[in-house]
Structures are given as C-alpha cells and as structure tokens.
C-alpha angles and dihedrals in degrees: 000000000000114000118258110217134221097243098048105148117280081223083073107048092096092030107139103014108122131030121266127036144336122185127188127173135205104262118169094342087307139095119257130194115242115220119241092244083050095062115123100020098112113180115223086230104048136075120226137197118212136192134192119184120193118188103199111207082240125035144017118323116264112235119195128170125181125200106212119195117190118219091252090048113134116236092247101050087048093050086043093059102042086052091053090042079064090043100054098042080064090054082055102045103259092277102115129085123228134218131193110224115200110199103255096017098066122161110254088242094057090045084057092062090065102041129205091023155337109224109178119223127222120246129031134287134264135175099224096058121184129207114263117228132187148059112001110258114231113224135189115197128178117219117213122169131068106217087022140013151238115201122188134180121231144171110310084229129128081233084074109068128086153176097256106048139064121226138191120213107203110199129170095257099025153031114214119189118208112205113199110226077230100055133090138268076235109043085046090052086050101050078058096069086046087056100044092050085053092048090054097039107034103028103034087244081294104121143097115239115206123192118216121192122206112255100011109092106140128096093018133102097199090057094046091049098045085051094049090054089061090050093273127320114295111176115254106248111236110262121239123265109276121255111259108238120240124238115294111261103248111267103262124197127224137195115212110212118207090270093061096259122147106223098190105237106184148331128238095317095074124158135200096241084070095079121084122208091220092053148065127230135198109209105197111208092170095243087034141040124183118203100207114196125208117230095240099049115108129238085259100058084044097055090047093046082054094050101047089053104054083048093058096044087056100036085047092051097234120176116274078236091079113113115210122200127196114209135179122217114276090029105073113142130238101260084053093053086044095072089046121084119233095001107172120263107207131077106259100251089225089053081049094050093040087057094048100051082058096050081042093054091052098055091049094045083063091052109259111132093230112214106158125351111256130265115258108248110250096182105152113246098211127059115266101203105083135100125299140188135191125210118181111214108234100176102281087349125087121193119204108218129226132253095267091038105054098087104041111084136189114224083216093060128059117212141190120242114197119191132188122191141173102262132167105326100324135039123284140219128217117172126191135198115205133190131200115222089236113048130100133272090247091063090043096057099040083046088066101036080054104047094046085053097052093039089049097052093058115092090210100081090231117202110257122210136172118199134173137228111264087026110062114138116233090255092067093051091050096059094047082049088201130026136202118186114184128184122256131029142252100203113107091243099059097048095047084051092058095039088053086053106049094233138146115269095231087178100147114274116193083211090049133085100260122162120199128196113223110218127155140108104241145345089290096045111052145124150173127201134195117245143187103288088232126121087231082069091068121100126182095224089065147055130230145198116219118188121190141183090309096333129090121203122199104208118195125209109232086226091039122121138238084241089054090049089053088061098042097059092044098052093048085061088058098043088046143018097167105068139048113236119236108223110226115175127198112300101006099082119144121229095254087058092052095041091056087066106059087270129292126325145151129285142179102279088175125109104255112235125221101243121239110278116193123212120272122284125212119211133177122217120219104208110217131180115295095038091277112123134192119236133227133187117231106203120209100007135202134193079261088073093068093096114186091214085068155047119237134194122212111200113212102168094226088040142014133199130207104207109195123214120228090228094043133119097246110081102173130055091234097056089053080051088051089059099040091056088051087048089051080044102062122093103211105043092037096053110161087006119123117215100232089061117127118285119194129183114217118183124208107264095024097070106151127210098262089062098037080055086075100057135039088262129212120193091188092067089052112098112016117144140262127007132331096266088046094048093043086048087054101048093045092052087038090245096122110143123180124251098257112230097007144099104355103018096142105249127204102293114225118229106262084224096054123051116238094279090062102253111123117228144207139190114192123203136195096260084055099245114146115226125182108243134147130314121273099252108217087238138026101302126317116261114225116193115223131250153113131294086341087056100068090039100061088046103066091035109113114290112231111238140153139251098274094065088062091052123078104256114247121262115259111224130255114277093226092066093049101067112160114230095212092056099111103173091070093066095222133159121197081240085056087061092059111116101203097048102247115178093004123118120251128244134187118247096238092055078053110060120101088234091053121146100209100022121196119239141235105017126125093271092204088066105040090140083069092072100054114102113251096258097046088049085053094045097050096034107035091228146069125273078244088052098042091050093062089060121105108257097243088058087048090054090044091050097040081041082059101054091038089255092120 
C-alpha cells in the first residue's frame, strides 16, 4: 500500500465519504472546493479535480477522479492536479482509478457526470466570483455524441458550418439549431437537450428555439433570420473525402524503473504474469495508454511513473486526443484486461473481503453496529398471482401440461411459461423458455423458434425471456410459487439421445434412490431439485430430502436456517404423501442413510457467500451488416438513453435485457435474443458473466415493472410519436402527443381468476391455498404441431378440457394422516400414532430436548412431544395433544424446532 504523508492536503480528510461528486480546482497553487451550484462550469485557464463516489448495495465503494486541464491552464496548475489526483487516490487507499481529462477531448464517463452537457467557459476561476453584466455574447457551438455529448465552441463564421455536424447558434432573443444533412436522428435529439439546458441557464427559460435543416431555407422566417445572422445564406461546399487512417502501431508494454525510464517489457501477446505487484507499467495502445500501478509501489514510484508519462506523451507528439488512465492493482478495468491473455475472470476473494470491511466501516461510522451485510432484496416487482401455463417442447410438438403437472419439470425437456398478470391498466404477458441443463440440442433450438412465435402474435408486445436450469432468476420461482426439478426427461429427443448413447435413463423413478436439495425463500418461493445421490452432493448450508426403496430421510444442514426447516417440511409433503420422513441432522446420520448414497464422502461444510455483484450497466448495440453490432457504454443512464432508434443492453450481471427501440433495426424477439446470447458470448464486454444467465426481451412501450425498476422512470415520457429528435422538438415546445392505439391503450383485461380462453382454473396445494394456473386438459396434455403463423393461433384457441377443470380440485389430504404402516424405517407402531400417548411411558420435557443433559433413551426421537404427560404438552404448547395432531406437519415441526424437540 502506497504511504500517506503527513502533510496530505486538509481538502482531502472527508474525500470520499458520501456518494455522488466532489469537485476542487487549482486556485493560487492550492486546492479549492467547488460549490455544488458551481458543478459543471469548468474555466479554459484553469485545472480541476473531480471525484465521483458510487456506493453499490453489495460490494466495496467505486472511486474515480478525474484530473481536467482547460486549453488556457498554466503548466504548473496541470502538473499540480495530476499530482493531487495521486494524492488523493492514497487518501482514499489506493483503490480508485484515475483518469486525465483534456478540454475538448473528455472521456465519455466524465462527460456523463454534467449531463446534458460541459460548456467551458472562457477565463479562470476564482472563488470570489462576481456577476457579469453587459451586451449578450453570441455564441456558435457544434454538438457531437449521441448519449453524451461533447459540445465545443467555434468561430461564429458561415465557414463553419457543414454537412456532418449539428450547431447550435445562441442569440439574445433566440436559439437556432442548425442540423447537418450528414448528421444523425440521435446526435440532432441530443443537441435539444443542449438547447433546452441553455435555454434554462443562460436565458431564464425566456427564449424562443428555431430549428434550421440543412438545404431547406424558402418560405420560413426562422430560416431567413438565422442566415442573416451569418451575412445572407452562401451554400456549404461539399468536404473532402476523410483520410483514411493507417493501421493501428502493436500495444507495447513498459516497465518504468524508479528513475522514470520506460524498459520496453512485451508486444500484443502480453500476459498477466507480466505484471509485477512492486512495480509500475505503462501499456501503449496508441489513442490510449493505461499506468498500471502495482499494490505494493509507494506513493513515490507512483508520482515518478506518472511523471514520466505525461513526459513521454508530450516528448513522442501524441494527439491531444490520447486518454491516459491511471489503475491500481485489483481495479483494472475491463478494456485493460481485454489486451492480456487469460486474465481471470473472477473477482480475488481478499480484494472482495477488503472491500467489505470498508463498506462495513461506513456503516458503522454512521452508527449502525455492522454484523453481516445485508442480503440483497430480492421482492418481486410484479404481482404473482396471476395466471400461469406450462408447455413442454417435444421437437415441432408442444404439449400443454395439466394442473398437477405444471410445476414439475424434467432437466432433459425445455418448456414454455406463460404468465399472464394485472399490470397498469390492462393485463400483462411474461413468457419464459426454459432449458433444462440436460436436453438435447433439437428441443433447445424448436423451444426458442416457439416461444418467438407465441411472444410475436400477441399484440401486446409481452416481455420474452430465456433462461436456463441452474440459472432462473427469483422472479421466475415466485411466480411458479413451488417448484419440483427431477432428473431425466420425457421429450423424443432426449430419449433417442440416451439410447444412441448407450447411457443410463436416470428419468426420476418413486421406487428409485433419488436425493433432492431444498432451497427457496418462503412458502411461495421453494424448490426442490433433484441432485446426484451421492453423499459429495451434500452441503452443510442446505437440507435435503433422500428417498429410498419405501422409506423417505430429511436430512438438515448443520449451517441451514429455520427458515430452511420450514421449507423443507412443507415440500416432503409435496414430493410425497405415502410415506412418513425420517428427520437426520448433520452428523447424526444412521448407516442405511449413508449406504444409500454410495457410502460416506466429503462434502463442502463451509457457509456459502453470496458472490460481488456489481450495479447495472447500460450498453448500446450498433447493428452492422451481417447481424454483428459494436457496443458502447452509456455511463450514468437515465430512462433518456433509451433511444428508439436503437437497441440497448442492460447488464445486470445475474440478468441482462435487450430493450428494443420502435424505430430499430431489429424487427423479431428472436433476433434481440440473438443478440443478447453473442453479448453473453464475448469475452471482453461478459466478463464474469456465464452464458446461461437470464435474457429477457423488452420492447419500447412495454417496459414492465422489473426493467422500469432500474431507471427513475417516467411513464409520461413513454409513447410519444415520431423519432427521438421529433419527440425531444415536441416536448421542448410542450406539443408532445401520444402515439393513438399503441403502447399503453388499455386491452380487454382477462379475469385474474380465468386464463386467457375463459376456463377458470384452479391449482390446490396442500396448505389449501387456491392459485390460478393452467386448465385441466382432458388428456394428458394437448399436442400442438409447429408452425408459423398457424402455429401461435391454435395456441391460444380454447383448449378442450372437462368438467373437472372447471371445478376446484379436491384437497389432498394431509400427509400426516396418511402413515404407511409398512414403512418400517420409520420405526413406527400403530400405539406410537396415538395422539394422546396411551401406553407410552412418560418423560419429563427437560430429559426431551435435543439439548438435554441427561437425555432419555430409546424412544422414536422424531416424535419426542408423544412422551410429555398431558398436562406438561399442554404447558409448553398451548394446546392438546388432539389439538396439536390436526396441524400441518410443517407447523408441527415449527412448533416441536421452538421448544428444542426437533
């Protein structure tokens, strides 16, 4: 770690301390503090410091300060603030990147910061400003960018203009913007908000805005006034055709020594073992050059690598355009990693823990006692209620699944969810493919070409998402409220695939060993999957559920929750309803339970913790010829950078949506999921990511509420017409009209209680609780042949059922009512079952408990309660042993876990 001085600047002491940015300039050879109402006036003498803090809800804090040097700057002032942009990365603990910022030449990410828009003023700060009175300056800027922009000032001459750019004239009375034949729908809805922000800064909101097209100058007085302005109109000659550039020089790799020398290292094959933690590096990528700064380097070493860069960048000639960055060791961004071969991809755990001790610290300094960092909240945003239906993917057949089917699925098959919900106004459509992690590449393929064409004949726009086993997002668990994954497969496909092969059907078999993980967060969010039966797919931070040849084992993680006990007793009851469970914890487990595992073996024993997750990014995609696109990061978003000219990608590390722009290229779902999957499939831009994460395809004007959540979302701005320079025109002159018949017309709702063909349904559980699902089919399920446009009307035809679909389903019993007698692993008599303890012996409660000093002997340990005395089981339990039998099971268990009975 670098060492922190004595003398580190007072300006520094709270640095860092609260979200959002802090901004200094080079006043007098010293550091002054910028006030907030002064952000984003920059002076072309003078040199800045700025800071932006973001505390992520998981993980350490980002730190990023950016040096900026106007075009008038003195030296001195430019050497001072790259040396206090050092200075203050070791206030900080060495753990921000920095970045140098030449007036005209800004990073996209420091641009973000001032939106809409930097315009550098002429002149040099001071801190005692005084008001500026006088004639009205005329001022001509060009607008380049377009998710931020770069505004410039130039010469206020009718040589100026041109075909490509877009200007903007800024008068007394009025703001004329000039749009370039040349120049794009995007750039010229841009230039509006930089005309709307001068409006508001410069003119009090009291001025008239004119927009000028290129080429189109009779029968308009705007047109006639903004060229008399320039001496009387004169055509713009045509430019010359650009340069084109010459190959890039190869990425060469340097050393700085402790003298500021640069000891060239390597060239384009460059490795991570190349970097060593005690020194410092300069990577030359031509138009960028990254410093990269080992941990153990002190704040000496760094001071002179920085030196010597800026040095070099000036003694070699290279563009103002160059960007230099500044990174520490264990922050390198994802562009550096890029140029090095097998970089890792995984956040070092120790960076991880060092990063949570600080966001620990803060919360502590502000007077929370920190024990844990909290769980992320993972509420669904949507209503789970609604109606849901379940297709499995057989090849070019679908099959719809019955009430009592919908939520058991095969890791061999893929199948379709459909799930309709109350939204805003009107009801809304989700649809989910999902594949299983075995099936075969025949059934992956015809899941996705369904699905698209189910998603596409509905006029609703539905959201589209294609997620993978292993990988479903909660969202998807709460709607299916309980879930039940079993190994094998019933499509065609899969079984031709394990007969070719040669290989065992492990489809899930009742009368076969078969062991299940229990995970979830609450009764309406729990599952249970089927794993490997062998004693290596144990972990101590679960519970499991191990059926074997008439018998049933509940097994209990030794770091598993009550919560997790609560699920587990619930969902036995679901998997089976023959049998009585026999509860094993941790440790305690008997022979037959070991040897139906294949015997004894390790497994992981450690807490399982919740991975980094960084905060949403936001990327657009540039669609080029042959269906391949270039990516951009759009820093800072807002719900304006959703551009319909576009498609965007929103990165969500678990997740990622492709929201796709009206006025785009892409014009099918399955072509936006076609880009999402080669996203996930880059190296550079996915890093971390897996490829089976969640995709979802969201459409402009069908955002839903689990994608809005993201942004500070304004419905207002949702559905107005035409382009993005149109709909930006209109708002700014207060004529925005919304599209008619489109986007947000309220539909027909459908009755949360029927599913869309008008037969109510119903799904009963166990606890009694009713849930719209799909209709009962009168058969197995009903096959549906593949096709086009046939295909998705026949689909969402009425499905032919019986009368029993329209009926509620009849309540299964309660497992605990229905013991096998022949269930001998249980170790139960028909006297054990009695409720009320006849002709068993009587113990006290304090002998019982599983905590017990001096515990009593062979007795059925699953039942301990059975042996209290009447009057002691209606002491500790408030209730009769009578009273006590009629409860649910898992109540029972809650109840007996309380008192250290179970």
């Amino acid at each position: 770690m670098p060492i922190v001085t004595k003398d580190m600047d007072s300006a520094f002491q709270t640095a860092g301390a609260n979200p959002g940015l802090e901004i200094w300039c080079i006043e007098n050879q010293r550091l002054v503090s910028v006030s907030k109402s002064s952000h984003g006036k920059f002076y072309t003498g003078s040199a800045y410091l700025v800071l932006n803090a973001v505390f992520p809800k998981i993980g350490p804090p980002h730190y990023d300060i950016h040096y900026w040097l106007g075009t008038e700057a003195k030296k001195v002032d430019s050497s001072l603030a790259s040396e206090k942009a050092l200075e203050l990365d070791a206030a900080l603990g060495s753990c921000s990147v920095q970045y140098r910022e030449i007036q005209g030449q800004e990073s996209q990410k420091f641009l973000s910061y001032f939106r809409p828009c930097l315009i550098p003023i002429e002149g040099v700060f001071t801190s005692k400003q005084g008001s500026l009175n006088g004639e009205y300056q005329v001022h001509l800027y060009t607008c380049k960018g377009d998710y931020v922009v770069h505004v410039k000032e130039v010469p206020f001459v009718r040589t100026t203009l041109n075909h490509e750019d877009v200007f903007i004239l800024d008068t007394a009375l009025k703001i004329f913007l000039f749009s370039g034949c040349n120049s794009t729908i995007q750039e010229r809805a841009k230039a509006l908000e930089v005309v709307q922000y001068i409006k508001e800064n410069k003119h009090g909101g009291k001025c008239e805005v004119a927009t000028i097209e290129d080429g189109k100058f009779v029968g308009d007085s705007d047109v006639g006034e903004f060229w008399s302005l320039f001496g009387g109109y004169a055509p713009i000659p045509r430019e010359s055709p650009p340069i084109q550039e010459s190959e890039a020089p190869p990425i060469k790799l340097f050393w700085i020594n402790l003298q500021g020398k640069l000891c060239e290292t390597g060239t384009n094959a460059l490795s991570k073992e190349m970097l060593e933690t005690d020194k410092c590096y300069m990577l030359d990528c031509d138009s960028e050059i990254f410093v990269w700064m080992g941990r153990q380097t002190l704040l000496t070493e760094r001071r002179t690598a920085i030196r010597a860069i800026e040095d070099f960048v000036r003694n070699e000639g290279r563009s103002i355009k160059t960007h230099l960055t500044f990174l520490s060791e264990g922050l390198e961004s994802t562009i550096f990693r890029s140029y090095f071969t097998n970089w890792p991809r995984t956040v070092e755990l120790r960076l991880y823990e060092e990063g949570k001790e600080k966001v620990a610290a803060i919360f502590k300094h502000q007077g929370y006692e920190v024990k844990e960092l909290p769980e992320e909240d993972n509420e669904p945003s949507i209503d789970c209620s609604g109606t849901i239906k379940v297709w499995r993917v057989d090849g070019d057949e679908l099959s719809l699944l019955s009430v009592t089917e919908l939520t058991k699925l095969y890791s061999g098959d893929c199948y379709i969810v459909q799930y309709t919900f109350p939204g805003n106004g009107r009801d809304e459509t989700l649809f989910y493919a999902w594949v299983g992690s075995k099936s075969v590449m025949e059934d992956k393929t015809a899941v996705v070409s369904h699905i698209s064409t189910m998603a596409d004949s509905i006029r609703t726009n539905p959201v589209m998402a294609q997620i993978h086993e292993g990988k479903e997002p909660a969202q998807f668990f709460s709607i299916l409220h309980r879930l039940i994954i079993f190994k094998g497969g019933n499509s065609s496909g899969y079984r031709n695939f394990i007969e070719e092969k040669g290989m065992v059907d492990e489809t899930y078999n009742e009368n076969l060993v078969a062991l299940f993980r229990v995970q979830g967060t609450s009764p309406d969010n729990m599952q249970a999957i089927q794993v490997d039966q062998v004693s290596t797919s144990l972990n101590s931070s679960y519970c499991y559920i191990l059926q074997n040849e008439g018998s049933i084992y509940t097994w209990i993680g030794s770091l598993s929750s009550a919560r997790d006990h609560n699920l587990l007793d619930r969902l036995v009851e679901l998997l089976n309803t023959k049998w009585l469970p026999v509860s094993v914890r941790e440790g305690n487990e008997p022979d037959i339970f070991w040897d139906a595992l294949g015997g004894k073996a390790e497994y992981p024993k450690g807490k399982e913790i919740q991975g980094f997750t960084d905060d949403p990014h936001l990327f657009a995609l540039k669609i080029i010829k042959g269906g391949d696109f270039k990516v951009k990061e759009i820093y800072n978003y807002t719900q304006d950078d959703l551009i319909t000219e576009d498609v965007l990608l929103l990165d969500c590390q678990r997740e990622i949506y492709v929201w796709v722009g009206l006025h785009s290229a892409v014009k099918s779902k399955q072509e936006a999921l076609n880009l999402g999957q080669k996203f996930l499939e880059m190296d550079v831009l996915a890093e971390g990511l897996s490829v089976d994460i969640p995709i979802y395809i969201v459409t402009e004007g069908y955002e839903p509420p689990f994608f809005t959540c993201f942004f500070s979302w304004n419905h207002s701005k949702e559905n107005i017409v035409g382009n993005s320079f149109e709909r930006k025109l209109a708002i700014l002159k207060g004529k925005a009209k919304s599209v008619e018949g489109h986007a947000r017309t309220p539909l027909k709702a459908t009755s949360r209680d029927s599913t869309p063909n008008g037969h109510r349904s119903f799904s009963a559980f166990s606890n009694g609780r009713g849930r719209s699902s799909s209709p009962l089919p009168g058969s197995a399920g009903d096959r549906l042949l593949s096709s086009s446009t046939p295909l998705a009307k026949k689909l969402f035809e009425s499905s032919p059922a019986n009368d029993s679909a329209e009926k509620p389903m009849p309540q299964p019993e309660s497992p605990a009512t229905e013991l096998s007698s022949s269930n001998e692993s249980a170790s139960f008599t028909q006297k054990d079952r009695n409720v009320d303890g006849e002709n068993l012996p009587i113990h006290p409660y304090e002998r019982l408990r599983v905590v017990s000093a001096n515990p009593v002997t062979g007795i059925d340990l699953t039942k301990r309660e059975i042996y209290l005395s009447n009057e002691e089981f209606r002491e500790k339990f408030g209730m009769p042993k009578s009273a006590f039998s009629k409860l649910p099971r898992w109540k029972q268990n809650k109840l007996k876990m309380s008192l250290d009975l179970f």
